[in-house]
Short mmCIF file of C-alpha atoms in Angstrom, two decimals:
data_model
loop_
_atom_site.label_atom_id
_atom_site.label_comp_id
_atom_site.label_asym_id
_atom_site.label_seq_id
_atom_site.Cartn_x
_atom_site.Cartn_y
_atom_site.Cartn_z
CA UNK A 615 82.84 77.90 81.70
CA UNK A 616 80.06 78.87 78.94
CA UNK A 617 77.89 80.84 81.67
CA UNK A 618 77.98 82.54 84.83
CA UNK A 619 75.53 83.29 87.79
CA UNK A 620 74.63 86.74 88.35
CA UNK A 621 72.96 87.60 91.96
CA UNK A 622 71.03 90.68 91.16
CA UNK A 623 70.76 92.63 94.41
CA UNK A 624 68.27 95.51 95.22
CA UNK A 625 66.83 97.47 97.81
CA UNK A 626 63.04 97.13 98.57
CA UNK A 627 60.41 99.60 99.50
CA UNK A 628 59.58 98.05 102.94
CA UNK A 629 58.69 100.65 105.44
CA UNK A 630 60.28 102.06 107.96
CA UNK A 631 63.32 100.15 107.06
CA UNK A 632 64.19 99.02 103.42
CA UNK A 633 65.14 95.29 103.13
CA UNK A 634 67.55 93.68 100.65
CA UNK A 635 66.43 91.39 98.10
CA UNK A 636 68.21 89.35 95.37
CA UNK A 637 67.77 86.76 92.48
CA UNK A 638 69.89 84.92 90.31
CA UNK A 639 70.09 85.50 86.45
CA UNK A 640 72.29 83.13 84.14
CA UNK A 641 74.30 85.26 81.78
CA UNK A 642 76.21 83.97 78.80
CA UNK A 643 80.30 84.16 79.46
CA UNK A 644 81.34 87.50 78.72
CA UNK A 645 77.67 88.90 78.86
CA UNK A 646 77.43 92.03 80.45
CA UNK A 647 74.67 92.33 83.20
CA UNK A 648 71.69 93.39 81.46
CA UNK A 649 68.38 95.38 82.63
CA UNK A 650 65.96 93.03 84.42
CA UNK A 651 62.55 93.13 86.20
CA UNK A 652 60.92 91.82 89.14
CA UNK A 653 57.52 91.81 90.86
CA UNK A 654 57.37 95.19 92.80
CA UNK A 655 54.03 94.13 94.29
CA UNK A 656 55.95 91.59 96.56
CA UNK A 657 58.57 94.16 97.53
CA UNK A 658 56.16 96.85 98.85
CA UNK A 659 57.17 98.72 95.31
CA UNK A 660 54.23 98.31 93.42
CA UNK A 661 50.45 97.63 93.32
CA UNK A 662 49.53 94.10 91.71
CA UNK A 663 47.48 95.62 88.73
CA UNK A 664 51.04 97.24 87.57
CA UNK A 665 53.81 95.20 89.26
CA UNK A 666 56.60 95.57 86.97
CA UNK A 667 59.65 97.17 88.27
CA UNK A 668 62.89 97.58 86.72
CA UNK A 669 66.49 96.60 87.95
CA UNK A 670 69.23 98.87 86.39
CA UNK A 671 73.02 97.47 87.50
CA UNK A 672 74.99 100.01 88.71
CA UNK A 673 77.99 97.95 90.06
CA UNK A 674 79.43 94.63 89.99
CA UNK A 675 81.44 92.49 92.50
CA UNK A 676 83.01 89.04 92.19
CA UNK A 677 80.73 86.43 94.15
CA UNK A 678 82.58 84.92 96.95
CA UNK A 679 80.00 82.61 97.73
CA UNK A 680 79.38 80.90 94.53
CA UNK A 681 83.18 81.71 93.61
CA UNK A 682 84.48 81.35 89.87
CA UNK A 683 83.26 84.03 87.14
CA UNK A 684 79.74 84.30 89.15
CA UNK A 685 79.12 87.72 90.22
CA UNK A 686 76.90 90.01 92.54
CA UNK A 687 75.15 92.96 90.88
CA UNK A 688 73.90 96.04 92.54
CA UNK A 689 70.71 97.60 91.09
CA UNK A 690 68.75 100.91 91.27
CA UNK A 691 64.86 100.51 91.13
CA UNK A 692 63.52 102.08 88.25
CA UNK A 693 59.54 102.74 87.24
CA UNK A 694 58.61 101.17 83.74
CA UNK A 695 55.87 103.76 82.76
CA UNK A 696 58.32 106.59 82.45
CA UNK A 697 61.88 105.08 83.13
CA UNK A 698 62.45 107.19 86.22
CA UNK A 699 63.93 106.32 89.61
CA UNK A 700 61.54 104.84 91.87
CA UNK A 701 60.30 106.52 94.80
CA UNK A 702 62.36 103.90 97.10
CA UNK A 703 65.65 104.45 95.08
CA UNK A 704 67.66 106.67 97.37
CA UNK A 705 70.81 106.03 95.48
CA UNK A 706 69.35 108.29 92.87
CA UNK A 707 68.82 111.23 95.09
CA UNK A 708 72.53 111.08 96.23
CA UNK A 709 74.17 110.90 92.93
CA UNK A 710 73.60 114.71 91.99
CA UNK A 711 74.63 115.94 95.40
CA UNK A 712 77.81 113.75 95.13
CA UNK A 713 78.57 115.23 91.62
CA UNK A 714 77.84 118.83 92.62
CA UNK A 715 80.65 118.68 95.47
CA UNK A 716 82.60 116.19 94.18
CA UNK A 717 85.52 119.12 93.73
CA UNK A 718 85.48 119.15 97.58
CA UNK A 719 86.45 115.17 97.67
CA UNK A 720 84.33 114.02 100.22
CA UNK A 721 85.20 110.44 101.74
CA UNK A 722 83.39 108.59 104.18
CA UNK A 723 84.25 105.53 106.58
CA UNK A 724 81.16 103.64 108.03
CA UNK A 725 81.59 101.64 111.21
CA UNK A 726 78.52 98.86 110.72
CA UNK A 727 77.43 97.45 113.85
CA UNK A 728 74.96 94.42 113.93
CA UNK A 729 73.99 91.89 116.28
CA UNK A 730 73.75 88.14 115.69
CA UNK A 731 70.77 86.27 116.69
CA UNK A 732 70.23 82.57 117.31
CA UNK A 733 66.14 82.01 117.37
CA UNK A 734 64.59 84.84 119.54
CA UNK A 735 67.71 85.76 121.41
CA UNK A 736 70.94 87.63 120.89
CA UNK A 737 73.84 85.00 120.22
CA UNK A 738 75.45 84.48 123.79
CA UNK A 739 72.37 85.08 125.78
CA UNK A 740 71.32 81.99 127.67
CA UNK A 741 67.85 81.01 127.25
CA UNK A 742 66.63 81.92 130.69
CA UNK A 743 67.91 84.93 131.95
CA UNK A 744 71.00 87.19 130.91
CA UNK A 745 74.56 86.84 130.34
CA UNK A 746 76.94 88.95 132.55
CA UNK A 747 76.95 92.83 132.43
CA UNK A 748 78.63 94.23 129.18
CA UNK A 749 82.34 95.45 129.84
CA UNK A 750 84.59 92.40 128.83
CA UNK A 751 83.01 91.85 125.23
CA UNK A 752 84.34 94.67 123.39
CA UNK A 753 87.37 93.56 121.48
CA UNK A 754 87.28 90.72 124.02
CA UNK A 755 88.82 86.98 123.50
CA UNK A 756 87.83 83.73 124.66
CA UNK A 757 84.52 81.29 124.41
CA UNK A 758 83.15 83.22 127.54
CA UNK A 759 83.07 86.36 126.24
CA UNK A 760 82.97 86.07 122.45
CA UNK A 761 80.02 84.64 120.28
CA UNK A 762 80.07 84.06 116.19
CA UNK A 763 83.47 84.55 115.79
CA UNK A 764 83.61 81.89 112.75
CA UNK A 765 80.53 83.68 111.15
CA UNK A 766 82.46 87.30 111.44
CA UNK A 767 85.81 85.54 110.08
CA UNK A 768 84.08 84.15 106.96
CA UNK A 769 82.14 87.27 106.32
CA UNK A 770 85.20 89.44 106.46
CA UNK A 771 86.83 86.58 104.02
CA UNK A 772 83.98 86.91 101.69
CA UNK A 773 84.03 90.88 101.61
CA UNK A 774 87.55 90.88 100.77
CA UNK A 775 87.12 88.33 98.06
CA UNK A 776 84.43 90.54 96.69
CA UNK A 777 86.86 93.31 96.38
CA UNK A 778 85.16 95.68 99.12
CA UNK A 779 86.90 98.19 101.13
CA UNK A 780 86.66 96.43 104.34
CA UNK A 781 89.19 98.35 106.66
CA UNK A 782 88.35 96.20 109.85
CA UNK A 783 86.20 94.31 112.38
CA UNK A 784 85.89 94.15 116.37
CA UNK A 785 83.80 92.74 118.83
CA UNK A 786 81.30 94.97 120.30
CA UNK A 787 80.25 95.91 123.70
CA UNK A 788 76.96 93.26 123.97
CA UNK A 789 77.58 89.85 123.72
CA UNK A 790 77.00 88.69 119.99
CA UNK A 791 77.48 92.36 118.68
CA UNK A 792 79.96 92.81 115.95
CA UNK A 793 81.00 95.82 113.92
CA UNK A 794 82.70 95.81 110.52
CA UNK A 795 84.30 99.29 108.69
CA UNK A 796 83.83 99.91 105.19
CA UNK A 797 85.82 102.95 103.81
CA UNK A 798 87.50 105.32 103.24
CA UNK A 799 85.60 105.72 99.89
CA UNK A 800 83.63 108.40 98.06
CA UNK A 801 79.74 108.61 98.90
CA UNK A 802 78.55 106.63 96.32
CA UNK A 803 81.27 103.82 96.65
CA UNK A 804 81.05 103.63 100.47
CA UNK A 805 77.16 103.50 100.20
CA UNK A 806 77.25 100.78 97.60
CA UNK A 807 79.86 98.42 99.41
CA UNK A 808 78.07 98.93 102.60
CA UNK A 809 74.61 97.55 101.07
CA UNK A 810 76.65 94.49 99.49
CA UNK A 811 78.71 93.86 102.65
CA UNK A 812 75.44 93.91 104.64
CA UNK A 813 73.80 91.38 101.83
CA UNK A 814 76.87 89.17 102.38
CA UNK A 815 76.47 89.48 105.98
CA UNK A 816 73.20 87.84 105.84
CA UNK A 817 74.09 85.41 103.36
CA UNK A 818 77.21 84.36 105.14
CA UNK A 819 75.29 83.82 108.62
CA UNK A 820 72.34 81.98 106.73
CA UNK A 821 74.78 79.01 106.07
CA UNK A 822 75.37 79.01 109.95
CA UNK A 823 72.00 79.10 110.82
CA UNK A 824 72.28 82.24 112.43
CA UNK A 825 70.37 85.48 111.37
CA UNK A 826 71.93 88.99 111.70
CA UNK A 827 70.02 92.13 112.56
CA UNK A 828 70.72 96.03 112.31
CA UNK A 829 68.00 96.89 115.01
CA UNK A 830 69.48 99.89 116.82
CA UNK A 831 68.54 98.61 120.42
CA UNK A 832 68.09 94.76 119.89
CA UNK A 833 68.14 94.17 123.70
CA UNK A 834 66.28 96.22 125.84
CA UNK A 835 67.72 97.45 129.03
CA UNK A 836 71.20 98.26 130.41
CA UNK A 837 72.92 97.15 126.58
CA UNK A 838 74.48 99.39 124.11
CA UNK A 839 72.56 99.82 121.06
CA UNK A 840 73.75 99.37 117.40
CA UNK A 841 74.86 102.28 115.49
CA UNK A 842 76.65 103.15 112.01
CA UNK A 843 78.98 105.78 113.03
CA UNK A 844 80.01 108.06 110.00
CA UNK A 845 83.39 109.28 109.48
CA UNK A 846 83.40 112.24 107.11
CA UNK A 847 85.98 114.51 105.64
CA UNK A 848 86.84 116.70 102.77
CA UNK A 849 90.10 117.70 101.05
CA UNK A 850 89.85 120.97 103.15
CA UNK A 851 89.31 119.37 106.41
CA UNK A 852 92.16 116.87 105.88
CA UNK A 853 94.30 120.05 105.33
CA UNK A 854 92.96 122.25 108.18
CA UNK A 855 91.27 122.81 111.48
CA UNK A 856 89.06 125.59 110.81
CA UNK A 857 87.20 123.34 107.95
CA UNK A 858 86.62 120.67 110.78
CA UNK A 859 85.08 123.16 113.02
CA UNK A 860 83.12 124.78 110.13
CA UNK A 861 81.84 121.07 109.21
CA UNK A 862 80.67 120.80 113.07
CA UNK A 863 78.92 123.84 113.18
CA UNK A 864 77.10 123.15 110.08
CA UNK A 865 75.77 119.96 111.28
CA UNK A 866 74.12 122.10 114.21
CA UNK A 867 72.98 124.70 112.24
CA UNK A 868 69.33 125.65 112.81
CA UNK A 869 66.72 122.72 111.52
CA UNK A 870 69.86 120.63 110.61
CA UNK A 871 70.12 118.44 113.51
CA UNK A 872 66.46 117.24 113.52
CA UNK A 873 66.57 116.86 109.47
CA UNK A 874 69.36 114.69 110.00
CA UNK A 875 68.09 112.80 112.93
CA UNK A 876 64.45 111.90 111.04
CA UNK A 877 66.70 110.51 108.48
CA UNK A 878 69.37 108.49 110.60
CA UNK A 879 67.36 105.36 110.56
CA UNK A 880 64.08 104.30 112.53
CA UNK A 881 64.33 104.00 116.27
CA UNK A 882 67.10 106.52 116.62
CA UNK A 883 65.09 107.77 120.07
CA UNK A 884 65.82 104.44 121.61
CA UNK A 885 69.47 104.27 121.04
CA UNK A 886 70.54 107.93 121.34
CA UNK A 887 69.34 108.31 125.05
CA UNK A 888 72.40 110.08 126.24
CA UNK A 889 73.66 106.79 128.09
CA UNK A 890 75.90 103.96 126.51
CA UNK A 891 78.13 106.24 124.67
CA UNK A 892 75.40 108.46 122.97
CA UNK A 893 74.23 112.26 123.14
CA UNK A 894 70.46 112.71 123.47
CA UNK A 895 68.74 112.48 119.93
CA UNK A 896 67.26 115.97 120.53
CA UNK A 897 70.42 117.66 121.81
CA UNK A 898 73.21 118.49 119.20
CA UNK A 899 76.63 118.59 120.29
CA UNK A 900 80.53 117.99 119.21
CA UNK A 901 83.65 117.70 121.14
CA UNK A 902 87.14 116.35 121.39
CA UNK A 903 87.36 112.70 121.94
CA UNK A 904 84.03 112.83 123.43
CA UNK A 905 81.80 109.60 122.84
CA UNK A 906 78.81 111.20 124.81
CA UNK A 907 78.78 113.90 121.70
CA UNK A 908 76.51 113.85 118.82
CA UNK A 909 79.65 114.54 116.59
CA UNK A 910 83.29 113.50 117.97
CA UNK A 911 86.47 114.92 116.67
CA UNK A 912 88.95 112.48 117.22
CA UNK A 913 92.21 113.44 119.75
CA UNK A 914 94.63 113.07 116.80
CA UNK A 915 92.80 115.47 114.59
CA UNK A 916 92.73 118.11 117.19
CA UNK A 917 96.15 117.60 117.78
CA UNK A 918 97.34 117.77 114.09
CA UNK A 919 94.86 120.44 113.31
CA UNK A 920 93.37 118.14 110.22
CA UNK A 921 91.56 114.95 109.72
CA UNK A 922 87.80 114.16 109.94
CA UNK A 923 84.76 114.01 112.01
CA UNK A 924 82.60 111.15 113.43
CA UNK A 925 79.03 111.37 113.29
CA UNK A 926 77.85 109.42 115.94
CA UNK A 927 74.24 109.66 115.40
CA UNK A 928 73.33 107.31 112.59
CA UNK A 929 71.62 103.96 113.59
CA UNK A 930 72.80 100.49 112.49
CA UNK A 931 69.64 100.37 110.15
CA UNK A 932 70.43 103.58 108.26
CA UNK A 933 70.45 104.21 104.93
CA UNK A 934 74.04 105.15 103.62
CA UNK A 935 72.70 106.95 100.75
CA UNK A 936 70.41 108.79 102.82
CA UNK A 937 73.21 109.76 105.47
CA UNK A 938 76.05 110.42 102.90
CA UNK A 939 73.60 112.77 100.91
CA UNK A 940 72.68 114.68 103.95
CA UNK A 941 76.33 114.99 105.31
CA UNK A 942 77.68 116.33 102.01
CA UNK A 943 74.82 118.48 101.27
CA UNK A 944 75.02 120.09 104.84
CA UNK A 945 78.74 120.04 105.21
CA UNK A 946 80.06 120.77 101.88
CA UNK A 947 77.44 123.68 101.30
CA UNK A 948 78.97 125.32 104.53
CA UNK A 949 82.50 124.74 103.61
CA UNK A 950 81.82 126.14 100.28
CA UNK A 951 79.98 129.48 101.36
CA UNK A 952 83.41 129.70 104.10
CA UNK A 953 85.62 129.26 100.92
CA UNK A 954 87.11 126.32 102.76
CA UNK A 955 87.30 124.17 99.33
#
């Protein structure tokens, strides 16, 4: 092969929830992905009179869609005028926080829930009316309870071929709703790979004529929402229970619950109602094995007196760069103050 296709992927400036964009660059065989540009006026990242924005490659992965030596290239967006990170570039805000607390060895595992749609309805919902109430769909089997498994299996295979740290998949509580997990990985790695896994989800489903959404409440009524439960630990937390409790308390310190909730994805109030395995969005709590708490301490962590915590508040549509930045900054600062590093 004398050339390779590089799919340049970036996060746009759409508000309130950013979207993924991508385009293809042809590289000479052996050529490293260079900086590139795009029309920011078409991605909500610039005005027409000064529309150029810069793509700076930060990570690359084998392209499982095209195969061969073709690659997926993740980029940060920069301004042309002064070579500074674009205001939409949340990765640039995570970098210094991850570096500041790197010695604490923070790692994350993120559980990405999502919902397949066929046309205007969730996959598995009949054209008229609703399916049977939720209950049997979670981790279910059989054509009467499972919808979209062929897409899910293709997506899993594509993620593995891309070298992503995918650790599992499962059907979720609502018909057509699924989950994949990324991690455990460092803050930047888990965020980068989650964005690439999302791109692969959309791109894989595209070939099946199906769309995937990260809407936190894709079906109104008595149906579970979609979250991105975020599992977090530091070296001290993996070694002792005092650090676990300190991290939980840190997330509940004055002002912290609201600061986090406001940055955990648009529509969080619709999902965190106190029902459907959630805590009310305006009340912070933590507890052992409690899926109705804001933060869950897994039962084995309480038993072994070490491990990790699960922040159950982030929405499916959250920005992982923002969520990991907030969790590292809040928890690691408190752990350092307590001497638990």
